[in-house]
Amino acid sequence: MHIPEKIINKNKEAPWTSIVPVFIFIFWITFTLTYLGVLAYDRLGNSSFDDNTKYSTQELLDRPIAPGVAIYMKTTYSLSQETVVEALERPYDWTGRPFRELLQRFPDREGWQYELKPGQIIFQRTLSTLSPQDATKRHLGIVEGVIAIIIGPPGIYGGVDRLTTIEAQYLPEALRRVAESGWLAWSDEEVLYQILDGMDESNRHYEQDSYDARRIYNDEAF
């Protein structure tokens, strides 16, 4: 008996077609559970301080910190006009602990203020100092008539690091004006001394050449 080829192919595909709905069902269940899990985690992370205005100060201080809440420290350095944002290490150590305990870590007497956002706690303060990066930099200035090493990058006065023994009057006029304005860059004090020594040596050669020229002009014997 001859069986048409189309019927044979149809019978071969039948087992797979019966499994397809099962895969679709499993995919749907997995997607639904994942979506609900993300929503639950997001809600858990944000519920700690969402709509905090409805709580009294006492209630807010006693509320536990939810899992997943990020804690940031924002410090503005007024001299550098720079703001540095850092994430608190091991924020999960604060999970479940009352908010008042975290406030003890950032007290008001040190200038800290807090801001609550969904899933975030931000502590911020302003310091009238240089930023840590600028505090490592130096430039040259003039203090009490001598060259001084000034803390901070050129253009920012962060205090005197130390005074040198170089009198400002020995600097060329243009260089001295730059130093007075606080924009004279500096890398190493020894280099500065070498530059000045080179200038002195050049001046000595110039003075000697001028002296010899005057003697030749006057027809003086050497």
Short mmCIF file of C-alpha atoms in Angstrom, two decimals, residues 105-198:
data_model
loop_
_atom_site.label_atom_id
_atom_site.label_comp_id
_atom_site.label_asym_id
_atom_site.label_seq_id
_atom_site.Cartn_x
_atom_site.Cartn_y
_atom_site.Cartn_z
CA ARG A 105 28.47 57.55 61.43
CA PHE A 106 27.89 60.98 59.78
CA PRO A 107 27.27 63.44 62.65
CA ASP A 108 25.95 66.98 62.26
CA ARG A 109 28.95 68.41 64.11
CA GLU A 110 31.15 67.38 61.16
CA GLY A 111 28.89 69.23 58.75
CA TRP A 112 27.03 66.22 57.36
CA GLN A 113 23.48 66.54 56.07
CA TYR A 114 21.44 63.75 54.55
CA GLU A 115 19.14 63.47 51.57
CA LEU A 116 16.79 60.53 51.04
CA LYS A 117 15.98 59.26 47.56
CA PRO A 118 14.36 56.03 46.37
CA GLY A 119 16.94 53.34 47.02
CA GLN A 120 19.60 55.88 48.06
CA ILE A 121 20.86 57.69 51.14
CA ILE A 122 23.16 60.62 50.33
CA PHE A 123 25.29 62.33 52.99
CA GLN A 124 26.77 65.65 51.87
CA ARG A 125 28.93 68.39 53.35
CA THR A 126 31.03 71.40 52.30
CA LEU A 127 34.61 71.92 53.49
CA SER A 128 36.55 75.18 53.08
CA THR A 129 39.70 73.28 52.12
CA LEU A 130 41.47 71.86 49.09
CA SER A 131 40.39 68.56 47.60
CA PRO A 132 42.67 65.61 48.46
CA GLN A 133 44.09 65.68 44.93
CA ASP A 134 44.80 69.42 44.94
CA ALA A 135 46.36 69.19 48.41
CA THR A 136 49.21 67.14 46.95
CA LYS A 137 50.11 69.83 44.38
CA ARG A 138 52.48 72.79 44.83
CA HIS A 139 53.33 76.06 43.12
CA LEU A 140 55.62 79.04 43.79
CA GLY A 141 54.69 82.32 45.38
CA ILE A 142 56.34 85.19 47.22
CA VAL A 143 56.00 85.53 50.99
CA GLU A 144 57.93 88.05 53.08
CA GLY A 145 60.21 88.85 50.16
CA VAL A 146 61.35 85.29 49.50
CA ILE A 147 60.20 82.50 47.21
CA ALA A 148 57.71 80.25 49.02
CA ILE A 149 56.35 76.80 48.21
CA ILE A 150 52.55 77.21 48.22
CA ILE A 151 50.13 74.34 48.81
CA GLY A 152 47.75 73.69 45.92
CA PRO A 153 47.88 73.97 42.14
CA PRO A 154 48.79 77.28 40.46
CA GLY A 155 46.10 79.88 41.01
CA ILE A 156 44.81 78.38 44.28
CA TYR A 157 46.27 79.43 47.62
CA GLY A 158 46.10 76.59 50.13
CA GLY A 159 48.65 77.96 52.59
CA VAL A 160 52.43 78.03 52.82
CA ASP A 161 54.22 74.71 52.73
CA ARG A 162 57.65 76.22 53.42
CA LEU A 163 59.88 79.19 52.64
CA THR A 164 63.02 78.96 50.56
CA THR A 165 66.17 81.02 51.03
CA ILE A 166 65.81 82.57 47.56
CA GLU A 167 65.04 86.27 47.64
CA ALA A 168 62.36 87.33 45.18
CA GLN A 169 64.44 90.28 44.00
CA TYR A 170 66.83 87.92 42.21
CA LEU A 171 64.09 86.61 39.93
CA PRO A 172 63.65 88.18 36.49
CA GLU A 173 60.88 90.77 36.45
CA ALA A 174 58.52 88.67 34.32
CA LEU A 175 59.08 85.57 36.44
CA ARG A 176 58.62 87.52 39.67
CA ARG A 177 55.29 88.91 38.52
CA VAL A 178 54.05 85.41 37.73
CA ALA A 179 55.15 84.26 41.19
CA GLU A 180 53.40 87.20 42.85
CA SER A 181 50.17 86.32 41.06
CA GLY A 182 50.38 82.72 42.29
CA TRP A 183 50.59 81.13 38.85
CA LEU A 184 54.22 79.99 38.82
CA ALA A 185 54.27 76.20 38.50
CA TRP A 186 56.80 74.25 40.50
CA SER A 187 58.07 70.69 40.37
CA ASP A 188 61.22 70.53 42.46
CA GLU A 189 63.10 73.03 44.62
CA GLU A 190 66.48 71.74 43.45
CA VAL A 191 65.49 72.53 39.87
CA LEU A 192 64.67 76.08 40.91
CA TYR A 193 68.11 76.51 42.46
CA GLN A 194 69.75 75.14 39.31
CA ILE A 195 67.83 77.64 37.17
CA LEU A 196 68.92 80.51 39.40
CA ASP A 197 72.50 79.25 39.41
CA GLY A 198 72.39 79.16 35.61
#
